[in-house]
Amino acid sequence: MSLLYRVIYATHANGSHHKLALDSLQRLTRHDADAWQRLFLKHVELYLDGSKAPDKQFKDFKNHVLHVRDKFWGGAPEKVESWYAHLVTALRDRNWPEAAWCAGVLSHYYTDPIHPFHTAQSEAENNIHRAVEWSINRAYDGLKREAEALHPDLFVAAPTGPNWLKSFVCEGAEKANAQYERLIAHYDINVGVVDPPAGLDVIARELVGDLMIYAADGYARVLERAIHESGAKAPDVSLSLETMLATLKIPLKLVKKKLANAEDRRVVEAMYDELMATGRVEAALPEDDRMVRDLHAKEVIAPREQKLTALRQQRTENARPVGLQRAPARPPAANAGGIDEQPQAARAIPTPAPAITTIPAPEARAESNFTEQSAPQKLTERISMLSFEQPSMTTGISSEQQPAPPLKSAPIAETPPVAEAPPATKPARLEATQKRRGPRTYLSMNDDVEAAPSIGPKTAARLYAIGIRTVADLIDADPFAAEESLGARHITADTIADWQDQAHLVMAIPDLRGTHAQILVGAGYRSIESIGAADPTGLSADVLKFASTSEGQRVLRDGDAPDLEVIKRWIDNAAAAIAA
């Protein structure tokens, strides 16, 4: 590229949006790419100003996001289409300054949903959102070099068809959303607030760099399509005067850049201080993050909670709750317990949950079959979802499921003998039994204490010695008295309280295993109520954050964390159990 490009990139590009817009020019593949690059550089101030206008002038922050898991909530696809039309018109009219401005604005709306934190919403992400963006800003050049070395031949192909542009935006958001929890887990705000680039670990650097060059190359395809659709030809442009003027402005630009960096540092440090003091960011939350959070709560979370409340009321009216019954003692269940000596976190529900016998069973899934992301939706579904409402929950008990009234005695008529069917195979009998039984819980009050989560043979022997032999004994125990009686340094009152909470969850939530309960308690979800009311994305982020710790890895035995579908099933089962 020209001297002007290098000068602009080194001194005039203040932030990731400026650099993404400039990087896209380098990735044009048309035969006349050089002529178009020169044109945009001639009007570079308008081009770069446009790339920041949605943040600085429009402040329509809902249009900067696309929440894939919330039925593609957000206005990014529509805004991209709108500004694309403005760009095509300006190019067709040969209004080059207007075209440069529109191209800059369009670059912002297209690239924003390729940031993972613009594709979902959770408190864990809110607390570090601005710090992560600052770290990416300060590490941009290094991230770009590393990504280009790994993907030297990257070419992002744009879709075809009448809805190609909306589809393209959705594809980028889906790609970014797959990295949402990973970016949360692999960013260290304690390091990043002091040394911004160092807050991103090796995994975070690679995933962010990959998304950066994907966004730049994808926007190059959008520019190429707009130029082709307009039928415009780039004019001859001389850059000698602009080169001299840009060079003369270098000192002023450097001062402005330092001021911008100082402001970013002030914002991030204020957020960090509040996070350390209170455990969450509220007072120091920036305007854009606050607006998106509040709109998401109003338009997505509130309707979801209203439907859940209605479901609970319906189930309360129709269902007859049955309390947990103490059955005769049975030997420990191998898959309900877990790992010996595993302290976690929390408090438990005060009353036993009702048994659930009439809720349709969720699709069976192996406990260890965890993946990092769910399968992408079909292209046509993505487009149609942009204006659809969320489906309501359908876990209520239908009238067909209620027990039939007793039948009166009637004379039994003789029937001709019927040939007996061959006996069912063992797998078929087992499957039929499971279908009749429906969702089940894997722990009861009268089970041996070794069947409880986190309790292995050694710990069980210690508990036997102080009179705790069953799950009921464990639940009823005073944690502080038990700690004193055990006299084991690694078993504290908090540890025992964690075991109690884990046991409560396994007894209360159908199909929940011991390892699942350990993960949930470790992530801070201490009761069935907190799980049933949880947002799937937020719970997933919290679970992944705990799973990335050494304690979480011990629980998982260095395996994969649960994926979003598994976590959604936990939430659904908890909500159904509460409503029963």
XYZ file of C-alpha atoms in Angstrom:
580
model
C 0.000 0.000 0.000
C 0.944 3.668 -0.350
C 2.833 5.907 2.046
C -0.471 7.580 2.904
C -1.954 4.251 3.978
C 1.000 3.480 6.244
C 0.923 6.967 7.783
C -2.818 6.777 8.403
C -2.642 3.289 9.877
C 0.224 4.141 12.211
C -0.999 7.516 13.455
C -4.629 8.184 12.526
C -6.291 4.833 13.268
C -7.576 5.177 16.843
C -9.220 1.900 17.698
C -10.304 -1.408 16.280
C -13.088 -0.036 14.059
C -10.674 2.304 12.263
C -8.222 -0.545 11.697
C -10.864 -3.030 10.557
C -12.125 -0.503 8.000
C -8.584 0.062 6.702
C -7.735 -3.657 6.717
C -10.778 -4.316 4.531
C -9.336 -2.052 1.816
C -6.214 -4.207 1.686
C -8.339 -7.304 1.176
C -10.222 -6.133 -1.924
C -9.726 -8.677 -4.726
C -11.208 -6.825 -7.727
C -9.024 -6.168 -10.760
C -9.348 -2.440 -10.025
C -8.825 -2.801 -6.266
C -5.914 -0.337 -6.222
C -8.052 2.433 -7.751
C -10.788 1.962 -5.135
C -8.234 1.880 -2.331
C -6.849 5.214 -3.523
C -10.352 6.701 -3.662
C -11.200 5.724 -0.077
C -7.814 6.974 1.140
C -8.454 10.327 -0.553
C -11.573 10.638 1.640
C -10.074 8.762 4.580
C -11.230 11.184 7.290
C -14.846 10.676 6.234
C -14.264 6.930 5.938
C -12.794 6.641 9.437
C -15.286 9.064 11.001
C -18.093 6.978 9.525
C -16.628 3.822 11.050
C -17.088 5.313 14.553
C -20.340 7.232 13.914
C -22.674 4.478 15.218
C -20.904 4.679 18.598
C -20.281 8.418 18.788
C -23.264 9.932 16.961
C -26.102 7.461 16.436
C -25.734 5.546 19.729
C -28.316 2.999 18.543
C -26.566 0.222 20.417
C -29.262 -2.418 19.933
C -28.404 -2.266 16.227
C -24.785 -3.193 16.982
C -25.637 -6.646 18.334
C -27.162 -9.912 17.169
C -27.929 -12.379 19.971
C -27.891 -15.727 18.209
C -29.369 -17.738 21.094
C -32.256 -15.310 21.606
C -33.810 -15.823 18.175
C -31.303 -13.374 16.640
C -32.394 -10.462 18.838
C -30.821 -7.161 17.785
C -30.990 -4.835 14.796
C -27.667 -5.421 13.036
C -28.966 -7.216 9.887
C -31.506 -4.496 9.125
C -28.981 -1.695 9.705
C -26.422 -3.386 7.470
C -28.981 -3.668 4.674
C -30.045 -0.037 5.123
C -26.521 1.401 4.966
C -25.588 -0.930 2.135
C -28.418 0.626 0.097
C -27.132 4.136 0.953
C -23.632 3.135 -0.160
C -24.819 1.702 -3.483
C -26.801 4.885 -4.184
C -23.836 7.158 -3.385
C -21.521 5.092 -5.598
C -24.015 5.104 -8.457
C -24.329 8.901 -8.140
C -20.520 9.248 -8.047
C -20.871 11.161 -4.780
C -17.483 9.984 -3.522
C -17.386 11.802 -0.139
C -20.847 10.459 0.699
C -19.815 6.985 -0.446
C -16.750 7.051 1.833
C -18.875 8.073 4.819
C -21.523 5.407 4.122
C -18.845 2.746 3.656
C -17.356 3.638 7.037
C -20.734 3.455 8.794
C -21.529 0.158 7.070
C -18.217 -1.337 8.218
C -19.198 -0.725 11.851
C -22.615 -2.367 11.622
C -21.200 -5.354 9.708
C -18.178 -6.046 11.936
C -19.761 -5.425 15.365
C -21.742 -8.730 15.449
C -18.478 -10.599 14.771
C -17.417 -9.706 18.317
C -18.467 -12.605 20.614
C -19.702 -10.215 23.297
C -22.171 -8.689 20.815
C -23.896 -12.045 20.261
C -25.212 -12.869 23.771
C -25.770 -11.335 27.205
C -24.647 -12.304 30.712
C -23.419 -10.561 33.854
C -20.084 -12.401 33.613
C -19.539 -10.828 30.198
C -20.836 -7.396 31.251
C -18.247 -7.224 34.004
C -15.324 -7.607 31.582
C -16.776 -6.384 28.265
C -15.053 -3.006 28.132
C -11.785 -4.401 29.519
C -11.696 -7.060 26.785
C -12.325 -4.451 24.076
C -9.521 -2.306 25.459
C -7.168 -5.288 25.485
C -8.073 -6.109 21.869
C -7.543 -2.475 20.891
C -4.075 -2.366 22.460
C -3.093 -5.782 21.086
C -4.660 -5.336 17.628
C -1.508 -5.234 15.501
C 0.012 -8.286 17.183
C -3.251 -10.234 16.994
C -3.517 -9.429 13.300
C 0.038 -10.594 12.543
C -0.468 -13.859 14.432
C -3.796 -14.590 12.717
C -2.467 -13.823 9.234
C 0.468 -16.162 9.866
C -1.965 -18.942 10.810
C -4.404 -18.215 7.953
C -2.358 -16.678 5.107
C -4.873 -17.641 2.406
C -8.108 -16.755 4.191
C -10.937 -15.833 1.830
C -14.433 -15.301 3.218
C -17.034 -16.085 0.563
C -20.291 -14.134 0.677
C -23.615 -15.976 0.222
C -25.825 -15.506 -2.824
C -29.548 -14.954 -3.224
C -31.958 -12.145 -2.350
C -31.172 -12.252 1.384
C -27.433 -12.728 1.003
C -26.478 -9.733 3.157
C -28.650 -10.654 6.145
C -27.387 -14.212 5.836
C -23.799 -12.955 5.797
C -24.339 -10.959 9.002
C -25.958 -13.976 10.685
C -23.091 -16.253 9.649
C -20.568 -13.892 11.213
C -22.586 -13.655 14.426
C -22.867 -17.446 14.665
C -19.128 -17.836 14.179
C -18.456 -15.311 16.947
C -21.110 -16.679 19.297
C -19.429 -20.085 19.285
C -16.510 -18.403 21.102
C -18.609 -16.469 23.660
C -17.906 -18.589 26.745
C -14.318 -19.308 25.710
C -13.481 -15.615 25.560
C -14.972 -15.064 29.024
C -13.005 -17.985 30.429
C -9.700 -17.056 28.792
C -9.592 -13.374 29.714
C -7.966 -12.329 32.998
C -9.164 -8.879 34.050
C -6.714 -8.815 36.965
C -3.872 -8.899 34.439
C -5.624 -6.925 31.694
C -6.316 -3.863 33.833
C -2.547 -3.460 34.345
C -1.220 -4.761 31.002
C -4.128 -4.820 28.499
C -2.641 -7.182 25.868
C -1.575 -9.662 28.568
C -5.185 -10.068 29.722
C -5.765 -12.254 26.661
C -4.189 -15.685 27.063
C -2.956 -17.794 24.133
C -6.399 -19.247 23.412
C -8.102 -15.842 23.587
C -5.476 -14.286 21.301
C -5.991 -16.960 18.679
C -9.788 -16.831 18.684
C -9.874 -13.011 18.635
C -7.274 -12.800 15.855
C -9.216 -15.301 13.772
C -12.423 -13.265 14.132
C -10.594 -10.003 13.341
C -9.277 -11.115 9.959
C -12.587 -12.855 9.213
C -14.406 -9.550 9.823
C -11.984 -7.548 7.663
C -12.122 -10.027 4.794
C -15.890 -10.383 5.052
C -16.367 -6.624 4.831
C -14.139 -6.554 1.743
C -16.705 -8.875 0.092
C -19.498 -6.465 1.080
C -17.627 -3.515 -0.460
C -16.943 -5.488 -3.642
C -20.607 -6.450 -3.975
C -21.712 -2.819 -3.456
C -19.277 -1.558 -6.094
C -20.434 -4.224 -8.551
C -24.126 -3.544 -7.899
C -23.681 0.203 -8.383
C -21.906 -0.193 -11.721
C -19.536 2.632 -10.735
C -15.943 2.987 -11.882
C -13.316 4.455 -9.614
C -12.011 7.880 -10.708
C -8.330 8.689 -11.106
C -7.015 9.976 -7.774
C -3.787 11.792 -6.910
C -2.617 11.372 -3.321
C 0.457 13.595 -3.246
C -1.216 16.558 -1.507
C -3.100 14.360 0.953
C 0.155 12.567 1.775
C 1.839 15.842 2.712
C -1.130 17.088 4.756
C -1.482 13.824 6.630
C 2.221 13.854 7.464
C 1.955 17.404 8.813
C -0.910 16.345 11.100
C 1.020 13.497 12.735
C 1.927 15.289 16.024
C -1.676 16.366 16.655
C -2.962 12.876 15.898
C -0.464 11.309 18.282
C -1.647 13.607 21.072
C -5.293 12.729 20.386
C -4.429 9.040 20.370
C -2.760 9.269 23.779
C -5.771 11.125 25.153
C -8.084 8.399 23.822
C -5.945 5.684 25.415
C -5.961 7.541 28.745
C -9.770 7.747 28.665
C -10.036 4.015 27.914
C -7.741 3.267 30.838
C -9.833 5.461 33.162
C -13.072 3.672 32.193
C -11.603 0.182 32.549
C -9.947 0.945 35.888
C -13.221 2.317 37.283
C -15.025 -0.858 36.203
C -12.298 -3.035 37.706
C -12.417 -1.206 41.045
C -16.186 -1.652 41.267
C -15.954 -5.325 40.279
C -13.378 -6.013 42.984
C -15.400 -4.102 45.606
C -18.901 -5.392 44.866
C -18.527 -8.468 42.663
C -20.329 -6.855 39.708
C -20.195 -3.745 37.532
C -23.181 -1.393 37.716
C -22.270 2.236 38.483
C -19.248 2.224 36.141
C -20.989 0.332 33.323
C -20.563 2.296 30.044
C -23.603 3.720 28.287
C -23.568 1.281 25.358
C -23.283 -1.825 27.534
C -25.988 -0.542 29.892
C -28.396 0.215 27.043
C -27.983 -3.218 25.436
C -28.302 -4.973 28.812
C -31.488 -3.099 29.746
C -33.112 -3.572 26.332
C -32.246 -7.270 26.397
C -33.758 -7.598 29.880
C -36.925 -5.819 28.758
C -37.421 -7.492 25.376
C -35.998 -10.986 25.982
C -35.658 -11.842 29.681
C -38.920 -10.282 30.929
C -41.196 -12.092 28.412
C -39.382 -15.352 29.161
C -39.948 -14.937 32.918
C -43.606 -14.055 32.367
C -44.108 -17.288 30.444
C -42.320 -19.237 33.166
C -44.517 -17.645 35.852
C -47.647 -18.500 33.888
C -46.429 -22.067 33.500
C -45.801 -22.371 37.243
C -49.292 -21.109 38.032
C -50.835 -23.527 35.551
C -48.870 -26.464 36.950
C -49.732 -25.490 40.521
C -53.435 -25.565 39.668
C -53.335 -28.827 37.713
C -50.676 -30.944 39.392
C -50.774 -32.673 42.785
C -47.304 -32.403 44.366
C -45.872 -35.445 46.053
C -43.101 -34.952 48.605
C -39.841 -36.798 48.615
C -40.397 -40.154 50.305
C -37.798 -42.064 52.202
C -37.454 -45.443 50.576
C -35.707 -48.458 52.087
C -31.936 -48.066 52.045
C -30.267 -49.085 48.821
C -26.596 -49.428 47.929
C -24.733 -46.390 46.552
C -25.498 -45.499 42.932
C -22.251 -45.522 41.013
C -23.201 -42.704 38.673
C -24.875 -40.459 41.244
C -21.830 -39.866 43.334
C -18.700 -38.517 41.859
C -15.263 -37.599 42.957
C -13.916 -38.050 46.434
C -12.770 -35.067 48.433
C -14.254 -32.386 46.127
C -15.188 -29.118 47.892
C -17.499 -26.804 45.910
C -19.735 -23.783 46.897
C -23.075 -22.909 48.456
C -26.404 -23.048 50.180
C -29.351 -25.313 49.493
C -33.104 -25.278 49.153
C -34.858 -25.505 52.509
C -37.522 -28.043 51.546
C -37.416 -31.241 49.538
C -38.610 -30.942 45.945
C -41.697 -32.814 44.724
C -41.232 -35.971 42.756
C -41.928 -35.614 39.067
C -43.578 -38.532 37.334
C -45.637 -37.066 34.514
C -43.306 -34.648 32.769
C -42.205 -35.880 29.326
C -38.622 -37.043 29.434
C -36.044 -34.939 27.583
C -34.067 -36.580 24.847
C -31.483 -38.905 26.336
C -27.911 -37.745 26.162
C -24.721 -39.222 27.534
C -23.363 -37.286 30.489
C -19.897 -37.058 29.002
C -21.062 -36.064 25.537
C -20.186 -32.390 25.917
C -19.297 -30.093 23.014
C -18.192 -26.473 23.003
C -20.939 -25.236 20.726
C -24.346 -26.237 19.457
C -24.995 -27.028 15.799
C -25.692 -24.002 13.569
C -29.199 -23.449 12.337
C -30.157 -23.683 8.701
C -29.729 -20.553 6.627
C -33.423 -20.111 5.889
C -34.250 -20.509 9.574
C -31.791 -17.774 10.513
C -33.430 -15.274 8.182
C -36.986 -16.083 9.241
C -36.072 -15.960 12.947
C -35.079 -12.300 12.776
C -38.674 -11.181 13.298
C -40.164 -14.173 15.126
C -41.129 -14.306 18.780
C -39.665 -16.906 21.086
C -41.654 -20.115 21.450
C -43.380 -20.637 24.737
C -42.408 -23.441 27.080
C -44.467 -26.608 26.705
C -43.655 -28.634 29.766
C -47.092 -28.419 31.348
C -49.131 -31.514 32.153
C -51.926 -32.095 29.677
C -55.353 -33.383 30.544
C -54.524 -36.677 28.876
C -51.836 -37.242 31.492
C -54.178 -37.035 34.486
C -55.166 -40.364 36.087
C -58.444 -41.784 34.793
C -61.375 -42.292 37.213
C -61.909 -45.842 38.494
C -64.117 -48.011 36.304
C -67.219 -49.801 37.635
C -67.231 -53.587 37.710
C -68.695 -55.199 34.625
C -69.252 -58.791 33.527
C -66.207 -60.177 31.818
C -67.008 -61.548 28.400
C -65.244 -64.602 27.133
C -62.714 -63.912 24.416
C -61.076 -66.338 22.044
C -57.499 -67.282 22.891
C -54.831 -65.139 21.288
C -51.365 -66.361 20.419
C -48.741 -64.987 22.777
C -46.279 -62.467 21.359
C -42.607 -63.376 21.637
C -40.952 -61.885 24.725
C -39.355 -58.483 24.211
C -35.610 -58.284 24.090
C -33.788 -56.907 27.128
C -32.893 -53.534 25.458
C -36.488 -53.131 24.285
C -37.848 -53.883 27.769
C -35.386 -51.417 29.306
C -36.355 -48.702 26.822
C -40.057 -49.276 27.451
C -39.510 -49.131 31.206
C -37.594 -45.851 30.903
C -40.336 -44.331 28.758
C -43.009 -45.295 31.303
C -40.921 -43.992 34.174
C -40.048 -40.614 32.565
C -37.451 -38.299 34.120
C -36.032 -39.629 37.369
C -33.913 -38.356 40.192
C -30.709 -40.174 41.032
C -30.660 -39.750 44.796
C -33.073 -40.203 47.702
C -32.957 -39.285 51.369
C -32.480 -42.887 52.475
C -29.551 -43.670 50.158
C -26.171 -44.481 51.613
C -24.179 -41.279 52.114
C -21.548 -42.552 49.677
C -24.125 -42.128 46.890
C -24.154 -38.344 47.402
C -22.113 -36.052 45.117
C -18.461 -35.503 46.092
C -18.520 -38.384 48.620
C -16.112 -41.219 47.898
C -15.334 -44.316 49.985
C -12.733 -42.584 52.178
C -14.952 -39.647 52.985
C -17.921 -41.959 53.534
C -15.883 -43.918 56.103
C -15.102 -40.683 57.950
C -18.794 -39.758 57.942
C -19.849 -43.217 59.145
C -17.544 -42.760 62.142
C -19.478 -39.697 63.326
C -22.919 -41.199 62.707
C -23.653 -39.822 59.217
C -24.666 -42.935 57.280
C -27.427 -41.822 54.901
C -28.136 -38.839 52.695
C -30.785 -37.781 55.217
C -28.147 -37.789 57.953
C -25.920 -35.594 55.771
C -28.738 -33.144 55.024
C -29.708 -32.896 58.703
C -26.139 -32.452 59.972
C -24.897 -29.138 61.339
C -21.862 -28.283 59.167
C -19.888 -26.684 61.992
C -20.490 -29.539 64.417
C -19.641 -32.069 61.710
C -16.412 -30.225 60.894
C -15.352 -30.371 64.530
C -16.254 -34.059 64.848
C -14.409 -35.058 61.676
C -11.214 -33.224 62.582
C -9.972 -33.308 58.976
C -8.244 -30.132 57.820
C -9.550 -30.347 54.254
C -13.203 -30.892 55.284
C -14.535 -27.550 56.498
C -18.046 -26.415 57.369
C -18.253 -24.754 53.951
C -17.280 -28.022 52.283
C -20.014 -29.904 54.142
C -22.558 -27.210 53.236
C -21.512 -27.653 49.603
C -22.168 -31.392 49.846
C -25.604 -30.703 51.314
C -26.469 -28.303 48.495
C -25.252 -30.727 45.838
C -27.351 -33.519 47.338
C -30.420 -31.260 47.429
C -30.009 -30.453 43.719
C -29.668 -34.101 42.657
C -32.781 -35.026 44.666
C -34.782 -32.057 43.386
C -33.949 -31.840 39.668
C -34.841 -34.801 37.438
C -31.990 -36.332 35.415
C -29.339 -34.266 37.205
C -26.205 -36.243 38.043
C -23.795 -35.736 40.891
C -21.090 -34.201 38.717
C -23.653 -31.772 37.301
C -24.580 -30.673 40.820
C -20.920 -30.142 41.713
C -20.495 -27.908 38.654
C -23.649 -25.910 39.385
C -22.766 -25.303 43.018
C -19.206 -24.425 42.035
C -20.582 -21.878 39.557
C -22.644 -20.257 42.319
C -26.075 -21.782 41.568
C -27.003 -23.044 45.000
C -30.703 -23.839 44.738
C -33.266 -25.216 42.332
C -34.898 -21.767 42.217
C -31.730 -20.058 41.003
C -31.315 -22.686 38.277
C -34.941 -22.683 37.152
C -34.933 -18.889 36.748
C -31.481 -18.686 35.141
C -30.783 -17.291 31.687
C -29.216 -20.110 29.601
C -26.432 -17.914 28.259
C -25.554 -16.504 31.667
C -25.581 -19.920 33.334
C -23.469 -21.334 30.509
C -20.914 -18.549 30.936
C -20.751 -19.079 34.699
C -20.390 -22.842 34.301
C -17.610 -22.477 31.741
C -15.793 -19.986 33.929
C -15.864 -22.433 36.854
C -14.934 -25.348 34.583
C -11.791 -23.511 33.481
C -10.476 -23.347 37.069
C -8.321 -26.062 38.602
C -11.195 -26.983 40.916
C -13.571 -27.271 37.971
C -11.134 -29.440 36.054
C -10.902 -31.796 39.034
C -14.677 -32.154 39.034
C -14.720 -32.805 35.278
C -11.611 -34.991 35.497
C -10.045 -32.789 32.807
C -13.003 -33.440 30.498
C -15.122 -30.967 28.533
C -17.591 -28.600 30.162
C -21.328 -29.082 29.499
C -22.582 -27.472 26.303
C -25.504 -25.073 25.996
C -28.073 -27.767 25.183
C -27.235 -29.698 28.361
C -27.492 -26.517 30.421
C -30.846 -25.613 28.856
C -32.102 -29.063 29.857
C -31.041 -28.454 33.473
C -32.960 -25.175 33.483
C -36.074 -26.731 31.929
C -36.069 -29.646 34.369
C -35.563 -27.337 37.347
C -38.396 -25.056 36.209
C -40.684 -28.048 35.703
C -39.849 -29.412 39.162
C -40.598 -26.036 40.771
C -43.922 -25.783 38.967
C -44.998 -29.334 39.843
